[in-house]
Each structure stands twice: as structure tokens, then as C-alpha cells.
Amino acid sequence: MPTTFNKVRLARTICILFILLATHPLAWCDYLIGPEDVIEVIVWKEPDLSRVVLVRPDGKLSLPLIGDIKAEGLSPKALAEELKKAFSEYIEAPEVSVIVKEVNSAKIYVMGKVNSPGVFPLRSETTVLQAITLAGGFAEWAKKSKVIILRKIGEKDKRIVVNIDRVIDGKKGAEDVRLQPGDRIIVP
């Protein structure tokens, strides 16, 4: 009977996982455009309006006819809809596509007692331990048990303390925190 019980338990777990994935799409799938990203705007049958543009530090991009339009914080699909509305004042039924050519806005900052502090691109899911590795590892006398992540939430900073020694040792409750764009990692 133990094998039947395990099969039922496994089937239930898989069903719950599918339900969660169906009802809560993963946040990292919905990329939001940011400053310094390179975007290709394609207006179907309008090659003079189609171009590759850089999102400016103010979060806007400039295009012929419509001028400046806010891109920061929008998904490519949402930006395409905004551009479609803007171009519709000049073109009948415009079809607009937006492609993110280069992701340059997602960055993390690693400072303190690491061998190579600096700004690093966040190209994929990255944890605090991976970020410290990108920064050349811990410098001598670094307090691995008191690594701090400062994360901007609204107007305030949330302070997350990570004990890297416990993460490395695989201790219960220790979490190698997944980083978000703009996170600042401080190694005392």
C-alpha cells in the first residue's frame, strides 16, 4: 500500500502545481520596459515609421509623427497598444509590434567587502549568492552572515538580511534570495 499512497500524493501535488501555474503566471514572464532598453517598433506597411529606439533615462522614447511616448513600466504588448492609439491619429488602423532587442535597464548593485564591487546586468533570475560571485566573491573579513539586500518598494527601502553561511551549509530556513532589478547588495 505505501506505493499507492505515494502515487496518490504525487498526483495531488502535480495537480496543485498545475492549478497554481495556471492561476498565478510567473512575474518574470511579463517583462517591463525600462530606461536604456533598446526597443524595435514595427509599424506594418509603414517602414518610415518603423525603427529601433533607445528608451531614454526619463523612460520615454521618440518616434516620428507621435513624438515622445512613455515606455517605462509597460510590457511590450502594452506599449504596442499605446503606440497603436497614438499612430491612429495619423494612420488608418495601424498595426504595431514592439520587440525588446536589448535589456539594459535591469541592474543590481553589489558593494562592500567583495573583490570587485559594481553594477551588474540582471539578465536572468539571479540570487544573492550568484551576485556575490559576479562581484568576485567575498573579500577578506567579509561578514557573510550579515549580507544586506536593500529593495525599493514604493518610496521606501525594504531591508533583507541574508546569512550566506547558512545558505552554503544548506541550513533549514536559509534562503538564497532571488534578486529584483534595482536591488542593492551590501556586504559588511
GROMACS .gro file of C-alpha atoms in nm:
model
  188
    1MET     CA    1   0.000   0.000   0.000
    2PRO     CA    2   0.281   0.253   0.057
    3THR     CA    3   0.341   0.280  -0.318
    4THR     CA    4  -0.027   0.353  -0.392
    5PHE     CA    5  -0.027   0.621  -0.121
    6ASN     CA    6   0.286   0.780  -0.271
    7LYS     CA    7   0.136   0.777  -0.621
    8VAL     CA    8  -0.182   0.946  -0.498
    9ARG     CA    9   0.023   1.203  -0.308
   10LEU     CA   10   0.239   1.271  -0.616
   11ALA     CA   11  -0.070   1.307  -0.838
   12ARG     CA   12  -0.225   1.555  -0.593
   13THR     CA   13   0.097   1.756  -0.580
   14ILE     CA   14   0.117   1.773  -0.959
   15CYS     CA   15  -0.248   1.884  -0.983
   16ILE     CA   16  -0.192   2.158  -0.726
   17LEU     CA   17   0.120   2.273  -0.914
   18PHE     CA   18  -0.071   2.296  -1.243
   19ILE     CA   19  -0.353   2.492  -1.078
   20LEU     CA   20  -0.106   2.736  -0.922
   21LEU     CA   21   0.077   2.788  -1.251
   22ALA     CA   22  -0.249   2.841  -1.438
   23THR     CA   23  -0.387   3.094  -1.190
   24HIS     CA   24  -0.065   3.278  -1.095
   25PRO     CA   25   0.154   3.342  -1.400
   26LEU     CA   26   0.519   3.387  -1.319
   27ALA     CA   27   0.608   3.753  -1.273
   28TRP     CA   28   0.934   3.725  -1.465
   29CYS     CA   29   0.743   3.629  -1.781
   30ASP     CA   30   0.590   3.979  -1.803
   31TYR     CA   31   0.894   4.189  -1.882
   32LEU     CA   32   0.854   4.560  -1.812
   33ILE     CA   33   1.047   4.805  -2.028
   34GLY     CA   34   1.292   5.037  -1.854
   35PRO     CA   35   1.543   5.315  -1.927
   36GLU     CA   36   1.833   5.220  -2.157
   37ASP     CA   37   1.643   4.924  -2.309
   38VAL     CA   38   1.664   4.905  -2.688
   39ILE     CA   39   1.322   4.860  -2.848
   40GLU     CA   40   1.226   4.783  -3.207
   41VAL     CA   41   0.897   4.940  -3.311
   42ILE     CA   42   0.747   4.793  -3.627
   43VAL     CA   43   0.452   4.966  -3.792
   44TRP     CA   44   0.317   4.728  -4.054
   45LYS     CA   45   0.334   4.868  -4.410
   46GLU     CA   46   0.495   5.189  -4.276
   47PRO     CA   47   0.873   5.138  -4.299
   48ASP     CA   48   0.941   5.511  -4.246
   49LEU     CA   49   0.780   5.490  -3.903
   50SER     CA   50   0.942   5.161  -3.801
   51ARG     CA   51   1.273   5.186  -3.619
   52VAL     CA   52   1.497   5.074  -3.337
   53VAL     CA   53   1.499   5.321  -3.047
   54LEU     CA   54   1.664   5.359  -2.709
   55VAL     CA   55   1.444   5.423  -2.406
   56ARG     CA   56   1.574   5.748  -2.258
   57PRO     CA   57   1.661   5.794  -1.888
   58ASP     CA   58   1.323   5.968  -1.841
   59GLY     CA   59   1.151   5.645  -1.955
   60LYS     CA   60   1.027   5.783  -2.287
   61LEU     CA   61   1.108   5.712  -2.649
   62SER     CA   62   1.071   5.935  -2.954
   63LEU     CA   63   0.908   5.832  -3.280
   64PRO     CA   64   0.810   6.016  -3.600
   65LEU     CA   65   0.462   6.172  -3.605
   66ILE     CA   66   0.378   6.098  -3.243
   67GLY     CA   67   0.689   6.241  -3.073
   68ASP     CA   68   0.760   6.132  -2.715
   69ILE     CA   69   0.571   5.847  -2.552
   70LYS     CA   70   0.619   5.683  -2.213
   71ALA     CA   71   0.759   5.330  -2.236
   72GLU     CA   72   0.899   5.270  -1.887
   73GLY     CA   73   0.693   5.031  -1.678
   74LEU     CA   74   0.496   4.895  -1.975
   75SER     CA   75   0.515   4.544  -2.118
   76PRO     CA   76   0.598   4.526  -2.491
   77LYS     CA   77   0.234   4.436  -2.559
   78ALA     CA   78   0.104   4.734  -2.359
   79LEU     CA   79   0.348   4.970  -2.534
   80ALA     CA   80   0.234   4.837  -2.874
   81GLU     CA   81  -0.127   4.921  -2.776
   82GLU     CA   82  -0.027   5.274  -2.669
   83LEU     CA   83   0.163   5.326  -2.995
   84LYS     CA   84  -0.131   5.193  -3.194
   85LYS     CA   85  -0.358   5.455  -3.031
   86ALA     CA   86  -0.105   5.733  -3.094
   87PHE     CA   87  -0.043   5.637  -3.458
   88SER     CA   88  -0.419   5.601  -3.524
   89GLU     CA   89  -0.442   5.982  -3.528
   90TYR     CA   90  -0.228   5.978  -3.844
   91ILE     CA   91  -0.274   5.630  -3.997
   92GLU     CA   92  -0.589   5.431  -4.054
   93ALA     CA   93  -0.592   5.109  -3.845
   94PRO     CA   94  -0.218   5.088  -3.768
   95GLU     CA   95  -0.072   4.750  -3.672
   96VAL     CA   96   0.217   4.795  -3.430
   97SER     CA   97   0.461   4.540  -3.286
   98VAL     CA   98   0.719   4.604  -3.015
   99ILE     CA   99   1.026   4.385  -2.971
  100VAL     CA  100   1.277   4.426  -2.688
  101LYS     CA  101   1.614   4.398  -2.866
  102GLU     CA  102   1.839   4.464  -2.565
  103VAL     CA  103   1.763   4.455  -2.194
  104ASN     CA  104   1.980   4.722  -2.033
  105SER     CA  105   1.757   4.856  -1.756
  106ALA     CA  106   1.762   4.559  -1.519
  107LYS     CA  107   2.065   4.609  -1.294
  108ILE     CA  108   2.182   4.514  -0.948
  109TYR     CA  109   2.444   4.688  -0.737
  110VAL     CA  110   2.696   4.498  -0.524
  111MET     CA  111   2.910   4.692  -0.276
  112GLY     CA  112   3.108   4.650   0.041
  113LYS     CA  113   3.353   4.372   0.117
  114VAL     CA  114   3.357   4.196  -0.220
  115ASN     CA  115   3.655   4.173  -0.453
  116SER     CA  116   3.500   4.364  -0.746
  117PRO     CA  117   3.210   4.583  -0.637
  118GLY     CA  118   2.999   4.736  -0.911
  119VAL     CA  119   2.685   4.746  -1.120
  120PHE     CA  120   2.585   4.422  -1.289
  121PRO     CA  121   2.316   4.350  -1.551
  122LEU     CA  122   2.031   4.130  -1.435
  123ARG     CA  123   1.986   3.918  -1.749
  124SER     CA  124   1.807   3.623  -1.588
  125GLU     CA  125   1.694   3.502  -1.249
  126THR     CA  126   1.985   3.569  -1.012
  127THR     CA  127   2.024   3.502  -0.641
  128VAL     CA  128   2.225   3.700  -0.386
  129LEU     CA  129   2.496   3.429  -0.379
  130GLN     CA  130   2.525   3.443  -0.759
  131ALA     CA  131   2.552   3.824  -0.743
  132ILE     CA  132   2.837   3.800  -0.493
  133THR     CA  133   3.009   3.557  -0.729
  134LEU     CA  134   2.968   3.811  -1.014
  135ALA     CA  135   3.136   4.065  -0.785
  136GLY     CA  136   3.443   3.843  -0.747
  137GLY     CA  137   3.340   3.673  -0.426
  138PHE     CA  138   3.383   3.782  -0.066
  139ALA     CA  139   3.683   3.992   0.033
  140GLU     CA  140   3.879   3.905   0.344
  141TRP     CA  141   3.693   3.979   0.668
  142ALA     CA  142   3.352   3.998   0.498
  143LYS     CA  143   3.064   3.923   0.734
  144LYS     CA  144   2.893   3.651   0.533
  145SER     CA  145   2.625   3.611   0.799
  146LYS     CA  146   2.501   3.971   0.763
  147VAL     CA  147   2.466   4.036   0.390
  148ILE     CA  148   2.203   4.306   0.332
  149ILE     CA  149   1.973   4.350   0.034
  150LEU     CA  150   1.807   4.691   0.002
  151ARG     CA  151   1.498   4.663  -0.216
  152LYS     CA  152   1.290   4.962  -0.323
  153ILE     CA  153   0.921   4.906  -0.252
  154GLY     CA  154   0.726   5.216  -0.345
  155GLU     CA  155   0.905   5.508  -0.185
  156LYS     CA  156   1.070   5.304   0.091
  157ASP     CA  157   1.359   5.059   0.113
  158LYS     CA  158   1.294   4.710   0.244
  159ARG     CA  159   1.594   4.565   0.426
  160ILE     CA  160   1.653   4.189   0.382
  161VAL     CA  161   1.932   4.024   0.579
  162VAL     CA  162   2.076   3.704   0.433
  163ASN     CA  163   2.306   3.468   0.619
  164ILE     CA  164   2.517   3.330   0.334
  165ASP     CA  165   2.699   3.086   0.567
  166ARG     CA  166   2.363   2.918   0.642
  167VAL     CA  167   2.271   2.919   0.272
  168ILE     CA  168   2.601   2.750   0.180
  169ASP     CA  169   2.563   2.496   0.463
  170GLY     CA  170   2.206   2.419   0.349
  171LYS     CA  171   2.060   2.505   0.688
  172LYS     CA  172   1.685   2.487   0.733
  173GLY     CA  173   1.516   2.825   0.679
  174ALA     CA  174   1.815   2.976   0.499
  175GLU     CA  175   1.714   3.133   0.168
  176ASP     CA  176   1.932   3.240  -0.122
  177VAL     CA  177   1.707   3.536  -0.207
  178ARG     CA  178   1.617   3.590  -0.574
  179LEU     CA  179   1.713   3.944  -0.677
  180GLN     CA  180   1.498   4.203  -0.848
  181PRO     CA  181   1.605   4.493  -1.073
  182GLY     CA  182   1.745   4.778  -0.865
  183ASP     CA  183   1.839   4.564  -0.565
  184ARG     CA  184   2.146   4.682  -0.375
  185ILE     CA  185   2.356   4.416  -0.205
  186ILE     CA  186   2.579   4.533   0.079
  187VAL     CA  187   2.844   4.302   0.224
  188PRO     CA  188   2.964   4.442   0.559
   0.00000   0.00000   0.00000
